[in-house]
Amino acid sequence: MIAAREAPAVQLLGRLRSRNERVFYGVIGFVGLTLAWEIAANSGLFRKSLLSTPSAIWKAGVTDIGAGTLWPHVATSLEEFAIGFIVSLAIAIPLGLAIGWFRRIDYLLNGLLAALNATPNVALIPLIILVAGIGFESKVIVVFLSTFFAVVVTTFTGVQSIARRHLEITRSFGGSRWLAFRTVALPSTTPYILSGVRIGAGRALVGVVSRFDVWRPELHR
Amino acid sequence: MRSGHLALSARGVQMQYRDRGTGKTLLAIENVDLDVPDGAFVSLLGPSGCGKSTFLKIVNGLLPATSGEIKLHRVAKGREDAMVFQDAALFPWYSVLDNVAYGLVCAGVTRGEARRRAAPFIELVGLKGFDDKYPYQLSGGMQQRANLARALAVDSAILLMDEPFAALDAQTRELMQAELLRIWNAAKKTVLFVTHQIDEAVYLSDRVVVMAARPGKVIADIEIDLPRPRPLSVKRTPEFAVYEERIWRLIAGEYEQARAAPDAAS
């Protein structure tokens, strides 16, 4: 009966761990890093003016949320993200499928897309500012571009990776190419599309918080 | 069962490839003639590289022959031919029922109707109760049963089987051979069966067509006069051994010749 003598807190931890190991250890990792950071800052390991502390960030966050100054910014960012992301997917997925499925569309666009994909988004930002300014539209364009190529390339790769023998089945039984597209190409490409969407979402989040205000003259007076 | 019609008639089938590296033309199949009567079980037997699978794909329409003529007996409904693939080649995103129904879907049958018509063939191949399972939940032998059911369901005049049991373990393979004969007898199909295994060809077939490699050509056409139905114990009889020995000598002789003159064929 050793377990019965353990402190209630330890018993609780044991129960939580056995319920969901993934969440349990995930929380430990997060809390552990936060504590280590706080302790390191307070012990004078680095200057707080260079790298803030978790407790200071928490306080600032509470103040901002309380004052209602955070939500409008979050809402704007979310809107920019949603529009850019959805429009991007709506064009990139069909385009990636078309390039993968039709040889001639591949020949037509592949070199062009490879060149554009190799262009860093940062290099395009001045151009985007010239065309769309520094407001809502330009952020949407950055989100769009951040997502677009990741999704086109992974979707295209997915179509290229369809097992030949699977396509042979449809042909062997006299099915049309359109049937092969719907019943073979789409299901086997779906995992690739989803991973493209995931990568694209990550890049788009970076895009939406990118600092256009570097070019805002009122900040440089 | 034997109506005297030919389910398949091939004349002078040739297949040439152009080697991309050297630019040379390679003869994969040289002048193959083959007749398969309605209801017969005929095997194409030969070493790898003899073009037996290529010939099957030509009959199926997956590959165009360089020259020659293929005639398939026309049937009122359904396809003339249906392929049973080497690796079961089932779609991992479809259940057993949808995989078996897929051949019918390719023929333009609606999905619901295709499922309804596929169901009895799942039972025929011994997969009753597995309709909703997915390919990864099946053993290799069961996947091949589904592969066979898909080809049976389209009700073709001839069944083309491309080494369907090659990847199975020895015991499962024997069991599937016996099962295939049971199903062949029940479904009254014509079968053209490709294999590199002598005992498999002799056990299953009415006729074994022996092919040699480089270039692929027919070197013998042997009638297998063993009584049917054939239990697996037939394989342990002296008559069976005589057929095996005879075919083995033919193949070994070709092999010796090819070794003596490696470049003669090209």
mmCIF file of C-alpha atoms in Angstrom, chain A residues 162 165-176 179-189, chain B residues 57 60-62 79 82-83 85 87 89-94 102-103 105-107 111 150-151 154:
data_model
loop_
_atom_site.group_PDB
_atom_site.id
_atom_site.type_symbol
_atom_site.label_atom_id
_atom_site.label_comp_id
_atom_site.label_asym_id
_atom_site.label_seq_id
_atom_site.Cartn_x
_atom_site.Cartn_y
_atom_site.Cartn_z
ATOM 1 C CA ILE A 162 0.121 8.231 -58.130
ATOM 2 C CA ARG A 165 -0.528 0.253 -61.355
ATOM 3 C CA HIS A 166 -3.532 2.057 -59.855
ATOM 4 C CA LEU A 167 -4.023 4.048 -63.057
ATOM 5 C CA GLU A 168 -3.616 0.812 -65.017
ATOM 6 C CA ILE A 169 -6.633 -0.719 -63.256
ATOM 7 C CA THR A 170 -9.019 1.914 -64.606
ATOM 8 C CA ARG A 171 -7.554 1.617 -68.082
ATOM 9 C CA SER A 172 -7.624 -2.178 -67.966
ATOM 10 C CA PHE A 173 -11.357 -2.200 -67.241
ATOM 11 C CA GLY A 174 -12.044 0.391 -69.918
ATOM 12 C CA GLY A 175 -12.742 3.320 -67.580
ATOM 13 C CA SER A 176 -12.367 6.886 -68.894
ATOM 14 C CA LEU A 179 -13.136 8.417 -64.072
ATOM 15 C CA ALA A 180 -9.450 7.715 -63.312
ATOM 16 C CA PHE A 181 -9.074 11.322 -62.195
ATOM 17 C CA ARG A 182 -12.033 11.154 -59.815
ATOM 18 C CA THR A 183 -11.526 7.634 -58.457
ATOM 19 C CA VAL A 184 -7.720 7.313 -58.497
ATOM 20 C CA ALA A 185 -5.990 10.698 -58.768
ATOM 21 C CA LEU A 186 -8.086 12.586 -56.193
ATOM 22 C CA PRO A 187 -7.957 10.016 -53.370
ATOM 23 C CA SER A 188 -4.253 9.274 -53.823
ATOM 24 C CA THR A 189 -3.367 12.981 -53.997
ATOM 25 C CA LYS B 57 -1.163 -6.608 -71.531
ATOM 26 C CA ASN B 60 -5.952 -6.529 -72.453
ATOM 27 C CA GLY B 61 -5.327 -3.383 -74.512
ATOM 28 C CA LEU B 62 -2.923 -1.829 -71.983
ATOM 29 C CA ARG B 79 -16.205 -6.714 -71.598
ATOM 30 C CA ALA B 82 -10.787 -8.808 -67.707
ATOM 31 C CA MET B 83 -7.417 -8.715 -65.986
ATOM 32 C CA PHE B 85 -3.304 -8.322 -61.742
ATOM 33 C CA ASP B 87 0.066 -7.682 -57.172
ATOM 34 C CA ALA B 89 -3.662 -3.899 -57.111
ATOM 35 C CA LEU B 90 -6.668 -3.016 -54.974
ATOM 36 C CA PHE B 91 -7.385 0.620 -54.154
ATOM 37 C CA PRO B 92 -6.467 1.193 -50.488
ATOM 38 C CA TRP B 93 -9.145 3.909 -50.240
ATOM 39 C CA TYR B 94 -11.961 1.513 -51.246
ATOM 40 C CA TYR B 102 -14.908 -1.024 -59.653
ATOM 41 C CA GLY B 103 -14.668 -2.955 -62.929
ATOM 42 C CA VAL B 105 -18.118 1.230 -62.537
ATOM 43 C CA CYS B 106 -15.501 1.480 -65.309
ATOM 44 C CA ALA B 107 -18.052 -0.047 -67.672
ATOM 45 C CA ARG B 111 -22.131 2.705 -58.122
ATOM 46 C CA ARG B 150 -13.323 -7.805 -59.488
ATOM 47 C CA ALA B 151 -12.390 -9.461 -62.789
ATOM 48 C CA VAL B 154 -17.521 -7.708 -65.205
#
